Amino acid sequence: MKHLTLLVPDAQTGPNTISCIVGAYHVFTEANNYYKKQDKEPVFEIELVGASAQSSFVNGLLTVMPQVDIGAIRHTDLIIVPAIAAAFRKLEGLNELLVEWISEQYKKGAELASMCTGAYLLASTGLLDKKSCSIHWNAATNFKNLFPKVNLKPEKLITDEQGIYTNGGGYSFLNLLIYLVEKYYDRQTAIYCSKVFQIDIDRQAQSDFVIFTGQKHHGDEVIIKAQEYIEKNFSEKISMERLSEKFRVGRRSFDRRFIKATGNTPVEYLQRVKIESAKKELETSRKTINEVMYEVGYADVKAFREVFRKVTGMSPLAYKNRYNKLHGVV
């Protein structure tokens, strides 16, 4: 039987931390039970493992007492790192000890899986450098600044590279659990768990959940003014050459500063602003796709659809069908 470690952070926990731990325990326990019903040996021995006697959650409202101290675990096969507090800057408490232990276990052959902002702890090991990683879209900018060597892919729901798995945000950790069940058990068990827990199977992206607000905490006042100009005038035709001249910055320097500050080129930023406005219209109004397209400054249907799909992973019509309650109402 393999060993599954559900890591219990010592500090920097958030409300989703306990959800991840309980959810993982529940799903893998059910997968084991399903195997037993098929007269098969359970795949995992599941244990909650931590570096302290107990960890507090939700301002002390809830506590979790790990079953085993990390010092007693000599070998494990899969380590699941739950979400932590989103406002991560550096390791605190005994989490540093947990990170060192994760690194040691990976070298011994353990596979690693982080849920949502658990990627902060996983990235702190250095094991994610030059590897793909997903995280909640709202934490992407902070993560990029802290771990620039990681190949961040916030549009992905799940990444899988060299025995390291990561996933996007919120309760999408449930999709990662189903993915891992299929990896370690089989497809049929994954389908069974997806039905029991009512979790969509084979979901790949989180792009349509992203709410684009721009990144304005970078300190470059010129770029902030440029962002604000784009956000106020996005429906008009904006020349980036003229925009850079407006703020008295050379075009190359303007592009370089814009990318450094926001993570997007000026053209990409304009596209994101346009599409975010289009999404809101598609969610709340009875306007047609073409009406929305013209309102946000596109004249070519094909171009609008391509950019919309690039940003959200869906066509404008599919997006409207999913999110607009008024769609189809006479």
Tab-separated table of C-alpha atoms in Angstrom:
chain	number	residue	atom	x	y	z
A	1	MET	CA	0.000	0.000	0.000
A	2	LYS	CA	1.234	3.488	-0.865
A	3	HIS	CA	1.377	6.338	1.633
A	4	LEU	CA	-0.514	9.601	1.133
A	5	THR	CA	0.511	12.648	3.154
A	6	LEU	CA	-2.079	15.368	3.666
A	7	LEU	CA	0.113	18.213	4.837
A	8	VAL	CA	-1.215	20.425	7.656
A	9	PRO	CA	0.491	23.855	7.588
A	10	ASP	CA	1.602	25.302	10.902
A	11	ALA	CA	0.799	28.929	10.033
A	12	GLN	CA	-0.428	31.212	7.229
A	13	THR	CA	-3.644	29.240	6.910
A	14	GLY	CA	-6.864	30.482	5.348
A	15	PRO	CA	-10.477	29.259	5.194
A	16	ASN	CA	-9.709	27.157	2.121
A	17	THR	CA	-6.857	25.351	3.882
A	18	ILE	CA	-9.180	23.176	5.903
A	19	SER	CA	-11.497	22.684	2.905
A	20	CYS	CA	-8.577	21.250	0.928
A	21	ILE	CA	-7.525	18.919	3.747
A	22	VAL	CA	-11.022	17.611	4.469
A	23	GLY	CA	-11.901	17.383	0.781
A	24	ALA	CA	-8.769	15.392	-0.061
A	25	TYR	CA	-9.302	13.052	2.874
A	26	HIS	CA	-12.915	12.480	1.856
A	27	VAL	CA	-12.231	11.838	-1.856
A	28	PHE	CA	-9.296	9.475	-1.338
A	29	THR	CA	-11.118	7.600	1.425
A	30	GLU	CA	-14.051	7.088	-0.944
A	31	ALA	CA	-11.684	5.929	-3.700
A	32	ASN	CA	-10.201	3.372	-1.283
A	33	ASN	CA	-13.695	2.203	-0.312
A	34	TYR	CA	-14.647	1.794	-3.970
A	35	TYR	CA	-11.572	-0.371	-4.494
A	36	LYS	CA	-12.550	-2.518	-1.511
A	37	LYS	CA	-15.986	-3.075	-3.061
A	38	GLN	CA	-14.200	-4.382	-6.162
A	39	ASP	CA	-12.244	-6.806	-3.946
A	40	LYS	CA	-9.065	-4.815	-4.532
A	41	GLU	CA	-6.545	-3.589	-2.007
A	42	PRO	CA	-6.857	0.117	-1.147
A	43	VAL	CA	-4.200	2.200	-2.897
A	44	PHE	CA	-3.330	4.610	-0.082
A	45	GLU	CA	-2.811	4.751	3.636
A	46	ILE	CA	-3.954	8.326	4.280
A	47	GLU	CA	-2.453	10.395	7.105
A	48	LEU	CA	-2.596	14.021	8.166
A	49	VAL	CA	0.985	15.104	8.753
A	50	GLY	CA	2.304	18.294	10.327
A	51	ALA	CA	5.142	19.892	12.249
A	52	SER	CA	3.112	20.972	15.287
A	53	ALA	CA	0.592	19.353	17.616
A	54	GLN	CA	-2.271	21.370	16.182
A	55	SER	CA	-2.964	24.122	13.661
A	56	SER	CA	-5.626	26.807	13.931
A	57	PHE	CA	-7.949	27.868	11.137
A	58	VAL	CA	-10.464	30.673	10.583
A	59	ASN	CA	-9.150	32.879	13.405
A	60	GLY	CA	-8.995	29.989	15.841
A	61	LEU	CA	-12.574	28.870	15.209
A	62	LEU	CA	-11.354	25.461	14.002
A	63	THR	CA	-8.257	23.433	14.757
A	64	VAL	CA	-6.716	20.368	13.150
A	65	MET	CA	-4.465	17.978	15.020
A	66	PRO	CA	-2.169	16.096	12.615
A	67	GLN	CA	-2.074	12.349	13.162
A	68	VAL	CA	1.667	12.119	12.592
A	69	ASP	CA	4.665	14.425	13.029
A	70	ILE	CA	6.713	14.865	9.841
A	71	GLY	CA	9.769	13.585	11.682
A	72	ALA	CA	8.142	10.164	11.892
A	73	ILE	CA	7.524	9.900	8.134
A	74	ARG	CA	10.580	8.375	6.492
A	75	HIS	CA	8.904	7.664	3.166
A	76	THR	CA	5.718	8.802	1.467
A	77	ASP	CA	4.470	8.426	-2.096
A	78	LEU	CA	2.245	11.476	-2.562
A	79	ILE	CA	2.224	14.750	-0.649
A	80	ILE	CA	-0.775	17.043	-0.963
A	81	VAL	CA	-0.125	20.671	-0.024
A	82	PRO	CA	-3.373	22.541	0.770
A	83	ALA	CA	-4.114	26.185	0.090
A	84	ILE	CA	-2.673	28.768	2.462
A	85	ALA	CA	-3.355	32.463	3.061
A	86	ALA	CA	-3.361	34.411	-0.221
A	87	ALA	CA	-1.306	37.326	1.141
A	88	PHE	CA	1.912	35.282	1.141
A	89	ARG	CA	5.272	37.064	1.304
A	90	LYS	CA	7.623	34.629	3.029
A	91	LEU	CA	7.533	31.445	5.063
A	92	GLU	CA	6.354	31.749	8.666
A	93	GLY	CA	6.320	29.456	11.686
A	94	LEU	CA	7.148	25.814	11.165
A	95	ASN	CA	6.131	26.009	7.512
A	96	GLU	CA	9.817	26.396	6.739
A	97	LEU	CA	10.389	22.964	8.247
A	98	LEU	CA	7.544	21.557	6.128
A	99	VAL	CA	9.131	22.988	2.971
A	100	GLU	CA	12.482	21.377	3.777
A	101	TRP	CA	10.740	18.056	4.377
A	102	ILE	CA	8.856	18.294	1.065
A	103	SER	CA	12.169	18.772	-0.768
A	104	GLU	CA	13.704	15.760	0.944
A	105	GLN	CA	10.737	13.533	0.134
A	106	TYR	CA	10.702	14.573	-3.529
A	107	LYS	CA	14.356	13.578	-3.808
A	108	LYS	CA	13.376	10.177	-2.370
A	109	GLY	CA	10.741	9.712	-5.076
A	110	ALA	CA	7.563	11.206	-3.621
A	111	GLU	CA	5.197	13.045	-5.944
A	112	LEU	CA	3.850	16.447	-4.943
A	113	ALA	CA	0.505	18.156	-5.475
A	114	SER	CA	-0.374	21.716	-4.471
A	115	MET	CA	-3.882	23.085	-4.249
A	116	CYS	CA	-4.547	26.716	-5.120
A	117	THR	CA	-2.248	28.975	-3.038
A	118	GLY	CA	-0.480	25.904	-1.668
A	119	ALA	CA	1.725	26.616	-4.680
A	120	TYR	CA	3.432	29.272	-2.529
A	121	LEU	CA	4.756	26.587	-0.198
A	122	LEU	CA	5.645	24.293	-3.079
A	123	ALA	CA	7.460	27.053	-4.965
A	124	SER	CA	9.411	27.914	-1.797
A	125	THR	CA	11.201	24.583	-2.182
A	126	GLY	CA	12.688	25.691	-5.513
A	127	LEU	CA	11.347	22.515	-7.091
A	128	LEU	CA	8.974	24.493	-9.318
A	129	ASP	CA	11.737	26.555	-10.930
A	130	LYS	CA	11.492	26.249	-14.730
A	131	LYS	CA	8.401	24.053	-14.342
A	132	SER	CA	4.757	24.778	-15.128
A	133	CYS	CA	2.514	25.859	-12.276
A	134	SER	CA	-1.066	26.998	-11.838
A	135	ILE	CA	-2.553	29.023	-9.009
A	136	HIS	CA	-5.692	31.029	-8.320
A	137	TRP	CA	-5.890	33.762	-10.955
A	138	ASN	CA	-6.193	36.415	-8.228
A	139	ALA	CA	-2.834	35.370	-6.742
A	140	ALA	CA	-0.966	35.189	-10.069
A	141	THR	CA	0.665	38.620	-9.972
A	142	ASN	CA	1.961	38.234	-6.422
A	143	PHE	CA	3.219	34.740	-7.251
A	144	LYS	CA	5.073	35.972	-10.360
A	145	ASN	CA	6.823	38.656	-8.343
A	146	LEU	CA	7.882	36.207	-5.625
A	147	PHE	CA	8.851	33.299	-7.887
A	148	PRO	CA	9.913	34.665	-11.293
A	149	LYS	CA	11.719	31.433	-12.230
A	150	VAL	CA	8.470	29.441	-12.232
A	151	ASN	CA	6.613	29.042	-15.525
A	152	LEU	CA	3.255	30.263	-14.246
A	153	LYS	CA	0.191	29.225	-16.252
A	154	PRO	CA	-2.822	30.734	-14.446
A	155	GLU	CA	-5.134	29.825	-17.335
A	156	LYS	CA	-4.547	26.122	-16.638
A	157	LEU	CA	-6.698	24.284	-14.159
A	158	ILE	CA	-4.101	21.544	-13.617
A	159	THR	CA	-0.410	21.186	-14.441
A	160	ASP	CA	1.463	17.890	-14.397
A	161	GLU	CA	5.243	17.905	-14.774
A	162	GLN	CA	7.940	15.562	-13.445
A	163	GLY	CA	5.818	14.208	-10.617
A	164	ILE	CA	4.625	17.643	-9.512
A	165	TYR	CA	0.965	18.624	-9.855
A	166	THR	CA	-0.574	22.047	-9.268
A	167	ASN	CA	-4.044	23.446	-9.750
A	168	GLY	CA	-5.932	26.721	-9.988
A	169	GLY	CA	-7.971	28.329	-7.276
A	170	GLY	CA	-10.891	28.022	-4.937
A	171	TYR	CA	-12.709	24.716	-4.967
A	172	SER	CA	-11.118	23.629	-8.234
A	173	PHE	CA	-8.865	21.525	-5.981
A	174	LEU	CA	-11.660	18.977	-6.315
A	175	ASN	CA	-10.833	18.640	-10.014
A	176	LEU	CA	-7.201	17.980	-9.109
A	177	LEU	CA	-8.306	15.252	-6.692
A	178	ILE	CA	-10.281	13.493	-9.436
A	179	TYR	CA	-7.252	13.812	-11.720
A	180	LEU	CA	-5.025	12.199	-9.076
A	181	VAL	CA	-7.549	9.434	-8.405
A	182	GLU	CA	-7.408	8.507	-12.083
A	183	LYS	CA	-3.592	8.594	-11.989
A	184	TYR	CA	-3.246	6.388	-8.912
A	185	TYR	CA	-6.364	4.207	-9.157
A	186	ASP	CA	-8.015	4.029	-12.577
A	187	ARG	CA	-10.479	5.792	-14.850
A	188	GLN	CA	-13.496	3.957	-13.499
A	189	THR	CA	-12.720	4.973	-9.921
A	190	ALA	CA	-12.282	8.580	-11.039
A	191	ILE	CA	-15.670	8.495	-12.776
A	192	TYR	CA	-17.246	6.958	-9.664
A	193	CYS	CA	-15.792	9.680	-7.394
A	194	SER	CA	-16.794	12.422	-9.815
A	195	LYS	CA	-20.389	11.163	-9.666
A	196	VAL	CA	-20.472	10.650	-5.899
A	197	PHE	CA	-19.064	14.128	-5.194
A	198	GLN	CA	-20.646	15.729	-8.294
A	199	ILE	CA	-17.357	17.087	-9.628
A	200	ASP	CA	-16.896	17.775	-13.334
A	201	ILE	CA	-14.380	15.324	-14.739
A	202	ASP	CA	-11.743	16.277	-17.338
A	203	ARG	CA	-12.061	20.026	-16.763
A	204	GLN	CA	-8.870	21.664	-18.038
A	205	ALA	CA	-9.102	25.459	-17.742
A	206	GLN	CA	-10.016	28.203	-15.289
A	207	SER	CA	-9.827	31.050	-17.822
A	208	ASP	CA	-13.560	31.763	-17.846
A	209	PHE	CA	-13.498	32.400	-14.079
A	210	VAL	CA	-10.887	35.157	-14.256
A	211	ILE	CA	-12.001	38.667	-13.298
A	212	PHE	CA	-9.504	41.067	-14.861
A	213	THR	CA	-8.826	44.097	-12.678
A	214	GLY	CA	-5.348	45.072	-13.887
A	215	GLN	CA	-2.211	45.275	-11.820
A	216	LYS	CA	-1.637	48.726	-10.355
A	217	HIS	CA	0.553	47.994	-7.320
A	218	HIS	CA	3.819	48.227	-9.249
A	219	GLY	CA	4.780	51.833	-8.451
A	220	ASP	CA	5.348	53.039	-12.049
A	221	GLU	CA	3.177	56.165	-12.124
A	222	VAL	CA	3.484	56.639	-15.883
A	223	ILE	CA	2.237	53.131	-16.571
A	224	ILE	CA	-0.599	53.543	-14.053
A	225	LYS	CA	-1.747	56.635	-15.961
A	226	ALA	CA	-1.491	54.714	-19.223
A	227	GLN	CA	-3.577	51.880	-17.744
A	228	GLU	CA	-6.214	54.330	-16.560
A	229	TYR	CA	-6.316	55.943	-19.998
A	230	ILE	CA	-6.823	52.547	-21.654
A	231	GLU	CA	-9.558	51.605	-19.183
A	232	LYS	CA	-11.483	54.844	-19.839
A	233	ASN	CA	-11.102	54.840	-23.626
A	234	PHE	CA	-10.937	51.138	-24.550
A	235	SER	CA	-13.929	51.327	-26.912
A	236	GLU	CA	-12.082	53.834	-29.093
A	237	LYS	CA	-9.207	53.105	-31.431
A	238	ILE	CA	-6.036	53.508	-29.352
A	239	SER	CA	-2.666	53.797	-31.042
A	240	MET	CA	0.066	52.542	-28.721
A	241	GLU	CA	2.560	54.706	-30.565
A	242	ARG	CA	0.510	57.805	-29.752
A	243	LEU	CA	-0.123	56.589	-26.231
A	244	SER	CA	3.600	56.307	-25.542
A	245	GLU	CA	4.084	59.789	-27.045
A	246	LYS	CA	1.284	61.109	-24.832
A	247	PHE	CA	3.275	60.089	-21.777
A	248	ARG	CA	6.602	61.145	-23.330
A	249	VAL	CA	8.147	57.699	-23.318
A	250	GLY	CA	9.832	55.991	-26.260
A	251	ARG	CA	7.788	53.139	-27.705
A	252	ARG	CA	10.297	50.389	-26.868
A	253	SER	CA	10.800	51.703	-23.357
A	254	PHE	CA	7.038	52.083	-22.951
A	255	ASP	CA	6.422	48.460	-23.937
A	256	ARG	CA	9.216	47.210	-21.697
A	257	ARG	CA	7.967	49.156	-18.668
A	258	PHE	CA	4.381	48.121	-19.311
A	259	ILE	CA	5.265	44.432	-19.438
A	260	LYS	CA	7.395	44.690	-16.312
A	261	ALA	CA	4.624	46.468	-14.416
A	262	THR	CA	1.553	44.517	-15.523
A	263	GLY	CA	2.759	41.263	-17.054
A	264	ASN	CA	1.046	42.227	-20.332
A	265	THR	CA	2.061	44.179	-23.397
A	266	PRO	CA	0.001	47.375	-23.898
A	267	VAL	CA	-1.929	45.674	-26.720
A	268	GLU	CA	-2.653	42.608	-24.561
A	269	TYR	CA	-3.784	44.870	-21.725
A	270	LEU	CA	-6.181	46.691	-24.066
A	271	GLN	CA	-7.556	43.336	-25.231
A	272	ARG	CA	-8.058	42.148	-21.644
A	273	VAL	CA	-9.932	45.359	-20.743
A	274	LYS	CA	-12.153	45.061	-23.825
A	275	ILE	CA	-12.946	41.414	-23.164
A	276	GLU	CA	-13.661	42.022	-19.469
A	277	SER	CA	-16.210	44.666	-20.463
A	278	ALA	CA	-17.670	42.299	-23.057
A	279	LYS	CA	-17.967	39.530	-20.438
A	280	LYS	CA	-19.969	41.790	-18.120
A	281	GLU	CA	-22.348	42.730	-20.933
A	282	LEU	CA	-22.795	39.104	-21.951
A	283	GLU	CA	-23.478	38.149	-18.328
A	284	THR	CA	-26.097	40.816	-17.576
A	285	SER	CA	-27.754	42.141	-20.736
A	286	ARG	CA	-29.940	40.975	-23.603
A	287	LYS	CA	-27.557	42.446	-26.177
A	288	THR	CA	-26.477	40.318	-29.105
A	289	ILE	CA	-22.881	39.215	-29.600
A	290	ASN	CA	-22.464	41.752	-32.397
A	291	GLU	CA	-23.854	44.603	-30.287
A	292	VAL	CA	-21.440	43.806	-27.476
A	293	MET	CA	-18.579	43.449	-29.945
A	294	TYR	CA	-19.160	46.934	-31.396
A	295	GLU	CA	-19.562	48.498	-27.948
A	296	VAL	CA	-16.134	47.328	-26.798
A	297	GLY	CA	-14.428	48.548	-29.967
A	298	TYR	CA	-14.256	45.533	-32.295
A	299	ALA	CA	-15.517	45.699	-35.888
A	300	ASP	CA	-14.453	42.243	-37.048
A	301	VAL	CA	-16.447	39.272	-35.734
A	302	LYS	CA	-13.671	36.765	-36.361
A	303	ALA	CA	-11.071	38.882	-34.529
A	304	PHE	CA	-13.427	39.412	-31.581
A	305	ARG	CA	-14.182	35.697	-31.278
A	306	GLU	CA	-10.485	34.759	-31.488
A	307	VAL	CA	-9.441	37.219	-28.767
A	308	PHE	CA	-12.435	36.297	-26.579
A	309	ARG	CA	-11.598	32.600	-26.831
A	310	LYS	CA	-7.915	33.292	-26.160
A	311	VAL	CA	-8.748	35.153	-22.948
A	312	THR	CA	-11.636	33.028	-21.617
A	313	GLY	CA	-11.151	29.660	-23.309
A	314	MET	CA	-14.738	29.901	-24.630
A	315	SER	CA	-16.602	31.468	-27.531
A	316	PRO	CA	-18.722	34.577	-26.754
A	317	LEU	CA	-21.917	32.581	-27.352
A	318	ALA	CA	-20.835	29.718	-25.084
A	319	TYR	CA	-19.926	32.248	-22.384
A	320	LYS	CA	-23.321	33.941	-22.669
A	321	ASN	CA	-25.127	30.603	-22.539
A	322	ARG	CA	-23.277	29.668	-19.349
A	323	TYR	CA	-23.525	32.893	-17.366
A	324	ASN	CA	-26.549	34.878	-18.549
A	325	LYS	CA	-29.824	33.954	-16.836
A	326	LEU	CA	-31.678	36.166	-19.289
A	327	HIS	CA	-30.437	34.171	-22.264
A	328	GLY	CA	-33.379	32.606	-24.030
A	329	VAL	CA	-35.960	34.377	-21.829
A	330	VAL	CA	-38.709	35.998	-23.885
